[in-house]
Coordinates of C-alpha atoms in Angstrom, one line a residue:
X32 CA 117.4 79.7 107.5
X33 CA 115.6 81.7 104.8
X34 CA 113.1 84.5 105.6
X35 CA 110.2 82.3 104.3
X36 CA 111.3 79.3 106.3
X37 CA 111.8 81.3 109.5
X38 CA 108.3 82.9 108.9
X39 CA 106.8 79.4 108.5
X40 CA 108.5 78.1 111.6
X41 CA 107.2 81.0 113.7
X42 CA 103.7 80.5 112.3
X43 CA 103.8 76.8 113.1
X44 CA 104.7 77.6 116.7
X45 CA 101.1 78.9 117.2
X46 CA 101.6 81.0 120.3
X47 CA 98.4 81.2 122.2
X48 CA 97.0 84.6 123.1
X49 CA 97.9 85.7 126.7
X50 CA 95.1 85.7 129.3
X51 CA 93.4 89.0 129.6
X52 CA 94.5 89.5 133.3
X53 CA 98.2 89.2 132.3
X54 CA 98.1 91.5 129.2
X55 CA 99.5 94.5 131.1
X56 CA 102.4 92.5 132.6
X57 CA 105.0 93.3 129.9
X58 CA 104.2 97.1 130.1
X59 CA 104.7 97.0 133.9
X60 CA 107.9 95.0 133.6
X61 CA 109.2 97.3 130.9
X62 CA 108.5 100.3 133.2
X63 CA 110.3 98.7 136.1
X64 CA 113.3 97.8 133.8
X65 CA 113.6 101.4 132.6
X66 CA 113.3 102.7 136.1
X67 CA 116.1 100.4 137.3
X68 CA 118.2 101.5 134.4
X69 CA 117.7 105.2 135.3
X70 CA 118.6 104.4 138.9
X71 CA 121.7 102.6 137.8
X72 CA 122.9 105.5 135.7
X73 CA 122.2 108.2 138.2
X74 CA 123.5 106.3 141.2
X75 CA 126.8 105.5 139.4
X76 CA 127.4 109.0 138.3
X77 CA 126.7 110.6 141.7
X78 CA 129.6 110.8 144.3
X79 CA 130.0 107.6 146.4
X80 CA 129.0 107.4 150.0
X81 CA 132.3 108.0 151.8
X82 CA 131.7 105.6 154.7
X83 CA 130.6 102.8 152.5
X84 CA 133.5 103.3 150.1
X85 CA 135.9 103.3 153.0
X86 CA 134.6 99.9 154.2
X87 CA 134.5 98.5 150.6
X88 CA 138.1 99.4 149.9
X89 CA 139.2 97.2 152.7
X90 CA 138.3 94.1 150.7
X91 CA 138.1 95.4 147.1
X92 CA 140.7 97.6 145.3
X93 CA 139.5 101.1 144.4
X94 CA 140.1 100.4 140.7
X95 CA 137.8 97.4 140.8
X96 CA 135.1 99.6 142.5
X97 CA 135.5 102.3 139.9
X98 CA 135.3 99.7 137.1
X99 CA 132.1 98.4 138.6
X100 CA 130.6 101.9 138.6
X101 CA 131.5 102.4 134.9
X102 CA 130.0 99.0 134.1
X103 CA 126.8 99.9 136.0
X104 CA 126.4 103.0 133.9
X105 CA 126.5 101.0 130.7
X106 CA 124.3 98.3 132.1
X107 CA 121.7 100.9 133.1
X108 CA 121.8 102.5 129.7
X109 CA 121.2 99.1 128.1
X110 CA 118.3 98.4 130.4
X111 CA 116.7 101.6 129.3
X112 CA 117.1 100.6 125.7
X113 CA 115.4 97.2 126.3
X114 CA 112.3 98.8 127.8
X115 CA 110.4 99.2 124.5
X116 CA 111.2 95.6 123.4
X117 CA 110.1 94.2 126.7
X118 CA 106.8 96.0 126.4
X119 CA 106.3 94.1 123.1
X120 CA 107.1 90.8 124.8
X121 CA 110.4 90.2 122.9
X122 CA 112.1 87.0 124.1
X123 CA 115.6 88.3 123.4
X124 CA 114.9 91.5 125.3
X125 CA 113.8 89.4 128.3
X126 CA 117.1 87.4 128.2
X127 CA 119.1 90.6 128.0
X128 CA 117.2 92.2 130.9
X129 CA 117.5 89.1 133.0
X130 CA 121.3 89.0 132.5
X131 CA 121.7 92.8 133.1
X132 CA 119.5 92.9 136.2
X133 CA 121.4 90.0 137.8
X134 CA 124.7 91.7 136.8
X135 CA 123.8 95.1 138.2
X136 CA 122.8 93.4 141.5
X137 CA 126.5 92.3 141.9
X138 CA 127.9 95.5 140.5
X139 CA 126.0 97.7 143.0
X140 CA 127.6 95.7 145.9
X141 CA 131.1 95.8 144.3
X142 CA 131.0 99.5 143.4
X143 CA 129.9 100.9 146.8
X144 CA 127.9 98.5 149.0
X145 CA 124.7 99.9 147.5
X146 CA 122.4 97.4 149.1
X147 CA 119.2 99.2 148.4
X148 CA 119.9 99.3 144.6
X149 CA 121.1 95.7 144.7
X150 CA 117.7 94.7 146.2
X151 CA 115.9 96.5 143.5
X152 CA 117.9 94.6 140.9
X153 CA 117.2 91.3 142.7
X154 CA 113.5 92.1 142.8
X155 CA 113.4 92.7 139.0
X156 CA 115.4 89.5 138.4
X157 CA 112.9 87.5 140.4
X158 CA 110.0 89.1 138.5
X159 CA 111.6 88.4 135.2
X160 CA 112.2 84.7 136.1
X161 CA 108.6 84.3 137.5
X162 CA 107.0 85.9 134.5
X163 CA 109.2 84.5 131.8
X164 CA 106.2 82.9 130.0
X165 CA 104.9 86.4 129.1
X166 CA 107.9 87.1 126.9
X167 CA 107.6 84.8 123.9
X168 CA 107.8 87.1 120.9
X169 CA 110.4 86.5 118.2
X170 CA 112.5 89.3 116.9
X171 CA 111.1 91.7 114.3
X172 CA 112.4 91.7 110.7
X173 CA 115.2 94.3 110.5
X174 CA 117.6 96.1 108.3
X175 CA 121.1 97.5 108.9
X176 CA 119.6 101.0 108.8
X177 CA 119.1 100.6 112.6
X178 CA 122.9 100.5 113.1
X179 CA 123.7 104.2 112.2
X180 CA 120.5 105.4 113.9
X181 CA 121.5 103.6 117.1
X182 CA 125.1 104.9 116.8
X183 CA 123.9 108.5 116.6
X184 CA 121.4 108.0 119.5
X185 CA 124.0 106.4 121.7
X186 CA 126.6 109.1 121.0
X187 CA 124.1 111.8 122.0
X188 CA 123.2 110.0 125.1
X189 CA 126.8 109.3 126.0
X190 CA 127.7 113.0 125.7
X191 CA 124.8 113.9 127.8
X192 CA 125.7 111.4 130.5
X193 CA 129.4 112.4 130.3
X194 CA 128.4 116.1 130.8
X195 CA 126.2 115.1 133.8
X196 CA 129.1 113.1 135.3
X197 CA 131.5 116.1 135.0
X198 CA 128.8 118.3 136.6
X199 CA 128.1 116.0 139.5
X200 CA 131.9 115.5 140.1
X201 CA 132.6 119.3 139.8
X202 CA 134.4 119.4 143.2
X203 CA 137.0 117.0 141.7
X204 CA 137.8 119.3 138.8
X205 CA 140.7 121.8 138.9
X206 CA 139.3 125.2 137.9
X207 CA 136.0 125.8 136.1
X208 CA 136.4 124.2 132.6
X209 CA 134.2 125.6 129.8
X210 CA 131.5 123.7 128.1
X211 CA 133.7 123.2 125.1
X212 CA 136.5 121.8 127.3
X213 CA 134.0 119.4 128.9
X214 CA 132.7 118.1 125.5
X215 CA 136.3 117.7 124.4
X216 CA 137.1 115.7 127.5
X217 CA 134.1 113.5 126.9
X218 CA 135.0 112.9 123.2
X219 CA 138.6 112.0 124.1
X220 CA 137.6 109.9 127.1
X221 CA 135.2 107.8 124.9
X222 CA 138.1 106.7 122.7
X223 CA 140.5 106.2 125.7
X224 CA 142.6 109.4 125.5
X225 CA 143.0 112.0 128.3
X226 CA 141.5 115.4 127.5
X227 CA 142.1 119.0 128.6
X228 CA 140.5 118.8 132.0
X229 CA 142.6 118.1 135.1
X230 CA 141.4 116.5 138.3
X231 CA 142.4 117.0 141.9
X232 CA 143.1 113.3 142.5
X233 CA 144.1 110.3 140.4
X234 CA 141.1 108.4 141.7
X235 CA 138.6 110.9 140.4
X236 CA 140.5 111.0 137.1
X237 CA 140.5 107.2 136.8
X238 CA 136.8 107.0 137.6
X239 CA 135.8 109.6 134.9
X240 CA 138.1 107.9 132.4
X241 CA 136.6 104.5 133.1
X242 CA 133.0 105.7 132.7
X243 CA 133.7 107.6 129.5
X244 CA 135.6 104.8 128.0
X245 CA 132.9 102.3 128.9
X246 CA 130.3 104.5 127.2
X247 CA 132.4 104.7 124.1
X248 CA 133.0 100.9 124.1
X249 CA 129.3 100.2 124.5
X250 CA 128.5 102.6 121.6
X251 CA 131.0 100.9 119.3
X252 CA 130.1 97.3 120.2
X253 CA 126.4 97.9 120.0
X254 CA 126.7 99.5 116.6
X255 CA 129.0 96.8 115.3
X256 CA 126.6 94.1 116.4
X257 CA 123.7 95.8 114.7
X258 CA 125.7 96.4 111.5
X259 CA 127.2 92.9 111.2
X260 CA 124.2 90.7 112.1
X261 CA 122.2 89.3 109.1
X262 CA 119.7 91.8 107.7
X263 CA 116.2 91.0 106.6
X264 CA 113.9 93.2 104.6
X265 CA 111.1 94.7 106.8
X266 CA 108.5 93.6 104.3
X267 CA 109.1 92.1 100.9
X268 CA 107.4 89.9 98.3
X269 CA 109.6 87.2 96.7
X270 CA 109.2 86.2 93.1
X271 CA 107.8 82.8 94.1
X272 CA 105.3 84.4 96.4
X273 CA 104.2 86.9 93.7
X274 CA 103.7 84.0 91.3
X275 CA 101.5 82.2 93.7
X276 CA 99.5 85.3 94.4
X277 CA 99.0 85.9 90.7
X278 CA 97.6 82.3 90.3
X279 CA 95.1 83.0 93.1
X280 CA 94.1 86.3 91.6
X281 CA 93.6 84.6 88.2
X282 CA 91.1 82.3 89.8
X283 CA 89.5 84.5 92.4
X284 CA 90.5 88.1 91.6
X285 CA 87.0 89.2 90.8
X286 CA 86.0 89.1 94.5
X287 CA 87.9 92.1 95.7
X288 CA 88.8 95.3 93.8
X289 CA 91.8 95.6 96.2
X290 CA 93.1 92.2 95.5
X291 CA 95.7 93.2 92.9
X292 CA 97.3 95.6 95.4
X293 CA 98.6 92.5 97.3
X294 CA 101.3 92.4 94.6
X295 CA 103.0 95.4 96.1
X296 CA 106.6 94.3 96.6
X297 CA 107.0 96.1 99.9
X298 CA 104.4 93.8 101.4
X299 CA 104.8 90.3 102.9
X300 CA 102.3 87.5 102.5
X301 CA 101.2 84.5 104.6
X302 CA 99.4 81.5 102.9
X303 CA 96.8 79.1 104.2
X304 CA 98.0 75.5 104.9
X305 CA 96.4 74.4 101.6
X306 CA 97.9 77.3 99.6
X307 CA 94.4 78.2 98.3
X308 CA 94.2 81.6 100.2
X309 CA 96.7 84.3 101.3
X310 CA 96.8 87.5 103.4
X311 CA 99.2 90.2 102.4
X312 CA 100.5 92.6 105.1
X313 CA 103.1 95.0 106.3
X314 CA 104.4 95.4 109.9
X315 CA 104.4 99.1 110.9
X316 CA 105.3 100.2 114.4
X317 CA 104.4 96.8 115.9
X318 CA 101.1 96.6 114.0
X319 CA 100.6 93.7 111.6
X320 CA 98.5 95.5 109.0
X321 CA 96.6 93.6 106.4
X322 CA 94.7 95.3 103.5
X323 CA 91.5 94.2 101.8
X324 CA 90.1 90.8 101.9
X325 CA 92.2 87.6 101.9
X326 CA 93.2 86.5 98.4
X327 CA 91.9 83.2 97.0
X328 CA 89.1 80.8 97.7
X329 CA 86.7 82.1 100.5
X330 CA 86.5 78.6 101.9
X331 CA 90.3 78.8 102.6
X332 CA 90.2 82.3 104.1
X333 CA 89.9 81.0 107.7
X334 CA 93.1 79.0 107.2
X335 CA 95.0 82.0 105.9
X336 CA 93.6 84.2 108.7
X337 CA 94.6 81.7 111.4
X338 CA 98.2 81.7 110.0
X339 CA 98.1 85.5 110.0
X340 CA 97.0 85.6 113.7
X341 CA 99.5 82.9 114.7
X342 CA 102.3 84.9 113.1
X343 CA 101.2 88.1 114.8
X344 CA 101.1 86.4 118.2
X345 CA 104.6 84.9 117.7
X346 CA 106.0 88.4 117.3
X347 CA 103.5 90.1 119.7
X348 CA 102.3 92.3 116.8
X349 CA 98.9 93.9 116.9
X350 CA 96.8 92.3 114.1
X351 CA 94.6 94.8 112.1
X352 CA 92.9 94.9 108.7
X353 CA 92.3 98.0 106.6
X354 CA 89.7 98.3 103.9
X355 CA 88.1 94.8 103.9
X356 CA 84.7 94.3 102.4
X357 CA 81.6 93.3 104.4
X358 CA 82.0 89.7 103.6
X359 CA 85.7 89.8 104.4
X360 CA 85.0 91.7 107.7
X361 CA 82.6 89.0 108.8
X362 CA 85.2 86.3 108.3
X363 CA 87.9 88.4 110.1
X364 CA 85.6 89.1 113.0
X365 CA 84.6 85.4 113.3
X366 CA 88.0 83.7 112.8
X367 CA 90.4 86.3 114.3
X368 CA 88.1 87.5 117.1
X369 CA 88.5 91.1 115.9
X370 CA 86.0 93.9 115.9
X371 CA 84.9 95.8 112.8
X372 CA 84.3 99.5 112.3
X373 CA 83.0 101.1 109.0
X374 CA 85.9 103.1 107.5
X375 CA 84.2 104.5 104.5
X376 CA 82.9 103.6 101.0
X377 CA 84.4 102.6 97.7
X378 CA 82.9 104.2 94.6
X379 CA 82.1 101.6 92.0
X380 CA 80.7 102.5 88.5
X381 CA 78.6 99.9 86.7
X382 CA 79.5 100.5 83.1
X383 CA 76.2 99.2 81.7
X384 CA 74.2 101.6 83.9
X385 CA 76.4 104.7 83.6
X386 CA 75.0 107.6 81.6
X387 CA 75.9 111.3 81.3
X388 CA 72.2 112.2 80.8
X389 CA 70.1 113.9 83.5
X390 CA 70.4 116.9 85.8
X391 CA 72.6 115.0 88.3
X392 CA 75.4 114.7 85.7
X393 CA 75.2 118.2 84.4
X394 CA 78.4 119.3 86.2
X395 CA 80.4 116.4 84.8
X396 CA 79.1 117.1 81.2
X397 CA 80.0 120.8 81.5
X398 CA 83.5 120.2 82.8
X399 CA 84.2 117.5 80.2
X400 CA 82.9 119.7 77.3
X401 CA 85.1 122.6 78.6
X402 CA 88.4 120.6 78.6
X403 CA 87.6 119.0 75.2
X404 CA 87.1 122.5 73.7
X405 CA 90.4 123.5 75.2
X406 CA 92.1 120.9 73.0
X407 CA 92.7 118.0 75.3
X408 CA 92.6 114.5 73.8
X409 CA 92.7 111.2 75.6
X410 CA 94.1 107.7 74.9
X411 CA 93.4 104.4 76.6
X412 CA 95.8 101.5 76.4
X413 CA 96.6 98.3 78.1
X414 CA 100.1 98.6 79.5
X415 CA 101.2 95.5 77.8
X416 CA 100.4 97.1 74.4
X417 CA 102.5 100.2 75.1
X418 CA 106.1 100.6 73.9
X419 CA 108.8 101.1 76.5
X420 CA 109.5 104.6 75.3
X421 CA 105.9 105.6 75.9
X422 CA 105.9 104.2 79.4
X423 CA 109.1 106.1 80.1
X424 CA 107.5 109.3 78.7
X425 CA 104.6 108.9 81.2
X426 CA 106.6 107.7 84.2
X427 CA 108.9 110.6 84.5
X428 CA 106.4 113.5 84.4
X429 CA 104.0 111.5 86.6
X430 CA 106.7 111.3 89.3
X431 CA 107.4 115.0 89.0
X432 CA 103.6 115.8 89.4
X433 CA 103.4 114.0 92.7
X434 CA 102.4 116.4 95.4
X435 CA 104.3 114.8 98.2
X436 CA 108.0 113.9 98.5
X437 CA 107.1 110.3 99.4
X438 CA 105.0 107.8 97.4
X439 CA 101.7 107.5 99.2
X440 CA 99.6 104.4 99.3
X441 CA 99.5 101.0 100.9
X442 CA 96.0 99.4 100.7
X443 CA 94.9 101.0 97.4
X444 CA 98.0 101.7 95.5
X445 CA 100.4 99.6 93.5
X446 CA 103.4 101.9 93.8
X447 CA 104.8 101.2 90.3
X448 CA 103.9 101.9 86.6
X449 CA 104.9 100.0 83.5
X450 CA 106.3 96.9 85.1
X451 CA 106.6 94.0 82.6
X452 CA 104.5 91.8 84.8
X453 CA 101.6 94.3 84.9
X454 CA 100.6 93.9 81.3
X455 CA 96.8 93.8 82.1
X456 CA 96.9 97.3 83.8
X457 CA 95.3 100.1 81.9
X458 CA 96.7 103.6 81.4
X459 CA 94.6 106.6 80.4
X460 CA 96.5 109.7 79.2
X461 CA 95.5 113.2 78.3
X462 CA 97.6 115.3 75.9
X463 CA 97.3 118.9 74.7
X464 CA 99.3 120.1 71.7
X465 CA 101.3 116.8 71.9
X466 CA 102.3 117.3 75.5
X467 CA 101.3 114.9 78.3
X468 CA 99.0 116.7 80.8
X469 CA 97.6 113.9 83.0
X470 CA 97.5 110.2 83.5
X471 CA 95.3 107.6 85.2
X472 CA 96.5 104.1 86.0
X473 CA 94.1 101.2 86.6
X474 CA 94.9 97.7 87.9
X475 CA 92.9 94.6 87.0
X476 CA 89.9 93.6 89.1
X477 CA 89.3 90.1 88.0
X478 CA 88.7 89.6 84.3
X479 CA 86.0 92.2 83.8
X480 CA 86.9 95.1 86.2
X481 CA 89.4 97.8 86.8
X482 CA 90.5 99.6 90.0
X483 CA 91.9 103.1 90.0
X484 CA 95.5 103.1 91.3
X485 CA 97.0 106.4 90.2
X486 CA 95.6 109.8 89.3
X487 CA 98.0 112.6 88.5
X488 CA 98.0 115.7 86.4
X489 CA 100.1 118.7 85.6
X490 CA 99.3 121.4 88.1
X491 CA 98.9 123.9 85.3
X492 CA 96.3 121.7 83.5
X493 CA 92.7 122.8 83.3
X494 CA 90.1 121.7 85.9
X495 CA 87.9 118.8 84.7
X496 CA 90.8 116.8 83.2
X497 CA 90.4 113.9 85.6
X498 CA 86.7 113.8 84.8
X499 CA 87.5 113.6 81.1
X500 CA 89.9 110.7 81.6
X501 CA 87.5 108.7 83.7
X502 CA 84.9 109.2 81.1
X503 CA 87.4 108.0 78.5
X504 CA 88.0 104.9 80.5
X505 CA 84.2 104.3 80.8
X506 CA 83.8 104.7 77.0
X507 CA 86.6 102.3 76.2
X508 CA 85.6 99.7 78.8
X509 CA 83.2 97.7 76.6
X510 CA 85.9 97.1 74.0
X511 CA 88.3 95.8 76.7
X512 CA 85.6 93.6 78.2
X513 CA 85.3 95.8 81.3
X514 CA 81.9 96.0 83.1
X515 CA 82.8 97.7 86.3
X516 CA 85.2 100.4 87.4
X517 CA 86.4 101.1 91.0
X518 CA 87.3 104.8 91.7
X519 CA 88.8 106.4 94.8
X520 CA 88.0 105.3 98.3
X521 CA 85.9 107.9 100.3
X522 CA 86.7 107.8 104.0
X523 CA 83.8 108.3 106.3
X524 CA 81.5 109.0 103.4
X525 CA 78.3 108.2 105.3
X526 CA 79.1 110.6 108.1
X527 CA 79.8 113.4 105.6
X528 CA 76.5 112.7 103.8
X529 CA 74.2 112.2 106.8
X530 CA 75.7 115.0 108.7
X531 CA 74.7 117.5 106.0
X532 CA 71.1 116.3 105.9
X533 CA 68.2 118.2 107.5
X534 CA 67.6 117.0 111.1
X535 CA 71.0 115.5 111.7
X536 CA 71.8 115.3 115.4
X537 CA 74.4 117.3 117.2
X538 CA 76.8 114.4 117.5
X539 CA 76.7 113.7 113.8
X540 CA 77.0 117.4 112.9
X541 CA 80.0 117.6 115.2
X542 CA 81.6 114.6 113.6
X543 CA 81.0 116.0 110.1
X544 CA 82.5 119.4 111.2
X545 CA 85.6 117.6 112.5
X546 CA 86.0 115.6 109.3
X547 CA 85.8 118.9 107.3
X548 CA 88.5 120.3 109.4
X549 CA 90.8 117.3 108.9
X550 CA 90.1 117.5 105.2
X551 CA 92.4 120.4 104.9
X552 CA 95.3 117.9 105.2
X553 CA 93.8 114.5 104.1
X554 CA 91.4 115.5 101.3
X555 CA 88.5 113.5 102.9
X556 CA 85.7 115.8 101.6
X557 CA 87.2 116.5 98.2
X558 CA 87.5 112.8 97.3
X559 CA 84.0 112.2 98.4
X560 CA 82.6 115.1 96.3
X561 CA 84.7 114.0 93.3
X562 CA 83.5 110.4 93.5
X563 CA 79.9 111.5 94.1
X564 CA 79.9 113.3 90.7
X565 CA 79.7 110.0 88.9
X566 CA 76.7 108.7 90.9
X567 CA 78.5 105.4 91.8
X568 CA 77.5 102.4 93.8
X569 CA 78.8 102.8 97.3
X570 CA 80.5 99.7 98.6
X571 CA 81.3 99.9 102.4
X572 CA 84.8 99.1 103.6
X573 CA 85.8 98.3 107.2
X574 CA 88.7 98.3 109.5
X575 CA 89.1 95.4 111.9
X576 CA 91.0 95.6 115.2
X577 CA 91.4 93.6 118.4
X578 CA 90.1 96.2 120.9
X579 CA 89.3 99.9 121.5
X580 CA 92.6 100.4 123.2
X581 CA 94.4 99.4 120.0
X582 CA 92.7 102.0 117.8
X583 CA 95.2 104.9 118.3
X584 CA 98.1 102.6 117.7
X585 CA 96.5 101.1 114.6
X586 CA 95.5 104.6 113.3
X587 CA 99.1 105.8 113.6
X588 CA 100.4 102.7 111.9
X589 CA 97.9 103.1 109.0
X590 CA 98.9 106.8 108.5
X591 CA 102.5 105.7 108.5
X592 CA 101.8 102.9 106.0
X593 CA 100.0 105.2 103.7
X594 CA 102.9 107.7 104.0
X595 CA 100.8 110.5 105.5
X596 CA 103.3 110.3 108.4
X597 CA 107.0 109.8 107.5
X598 CA 109.6 109.4 110.2
X599 CA 113.2 110.5 109.5
X600 CA 114.5 106.9 109.1
X601 CA 111.6 106.1 106.7
X602 CA 112.3 109.2 104.7
X603 CA 115.9 108.2 104.2
X604 CA 114.9 104.7 103.2
X605 CA 112.3 106.0 100.7
X606 CA 114.8 108.5 99.2
X607 CA 117.3 105.6 98.7
X608 CA 114.6 103.4 97.2
X609 CA 113.5 106.2 94.8
X610 CA 117.1 106.8 93.7
X611 CA 117.5 103.0 93.0
X612 CA 114.3 102.9 91.0
X613 CA 115.2 106.0 89.0
X614 CA 118.7 104.6 88.3

């Protein structure tokens, strides 16, 4: 089954939202599963109860009991690994936990007549069966990158458990082996070879060997399974989906300045049943994050939103929306039962009303005059009218000027420049003495608008260069049929503005002071002040979320999507993608 067909099937399933009283059940079951896994591991590594072991060996060979102990360690480790997926209601994790809990119930009896631990396993098994309806979510899209990450994690955990085993069984060791000898014994044992440590009895040696070999086998088998199973891109936009989105943008693209950013190819998309509307999104840390308003006919927005919500429920993802307009927010709140919170304002310049005259624009006039006297000249071109060599000459230095290692942006960035399909985009360049000094990149906003996507300049360039290029875009706009220009988004603009006014209350002043502190890392105040120079029209943007308890998780996912937070596995994937693009 293709990714699109699988996605459609999951959407058609239409999983209903769980009752409010049962929403905490997966978290509780996950905690119980992890606890049982920890109990399984520690109980198996600790020395056996002599009396029980004596009674057991009357009916079960010692080798079988030791094998059961080794299997219990592995089962406990796998139960711990399933905890996070159970918390997210994953059906496959529920099946795995059910099998493992029932298995450990038997293993505890076989390995040492551990009735107490067996009863705990039985209790968890009963709970899993009774609450099976709470675990309905399909598996997440995945890549094979998870295989090496899991291998490294399991090797580290296996060495830690092996060292703990040798410590707890210290009385069975001959002499006092060094740490290096213990790690060597663990490494050899995981591949089924005897190491440098000697044991007082064959039984102790066989038990340690069985546990270490089981850990090694579990590591290899788990890694092989993850590496060999079919891979799916985490988020991707197929050529067919992109073509459908471009058709919707051609008819309705003037409604939202962020509409063109739905064409990012690291986003996925879900369409309404009629195909007249769509919602683009990316799944980040269990959050299904949409951006901007739905694309297409507003009358079809509810259908696309319902498909979006159904898909999020089928995977137990948290639905959220970043940067929607007031109209879009009203539809999201009504159709998806979300809440809305003002996130900030978008700066929009009306070309017909813009003027450099007046005291309020004096700062912009002075900065523009200064850089013009310094010898900077600007050019404004449609990307489709630029030769490939010119695009290459812009792309390489623009990448070198990027302040961060990763390409930031999700909701208001396209993430590419000079693509053959983006012929209607506009590039504004600034040169000095024939050398490129800065570039702006605008994407289409319907037929008569542009939305700023990229703003980069040489760090040695003079201040005021960005103002000069924006003014160049404004001056060239009438010839290109452009009547409106969207600039940067200003997060929490109203709080910064009202908090500085005379008579602002203590709460508002504190909130503004906090934003100023955060601006050291996220440029909140500097973007607001830059946008305010042009006296724009401020258009509010909102974030939509299910409940207050989801805000921290959504905020973390948003920072991750915008690449303000980059985890190691993401960093590796981004570096690989960048190398492929450069090549």
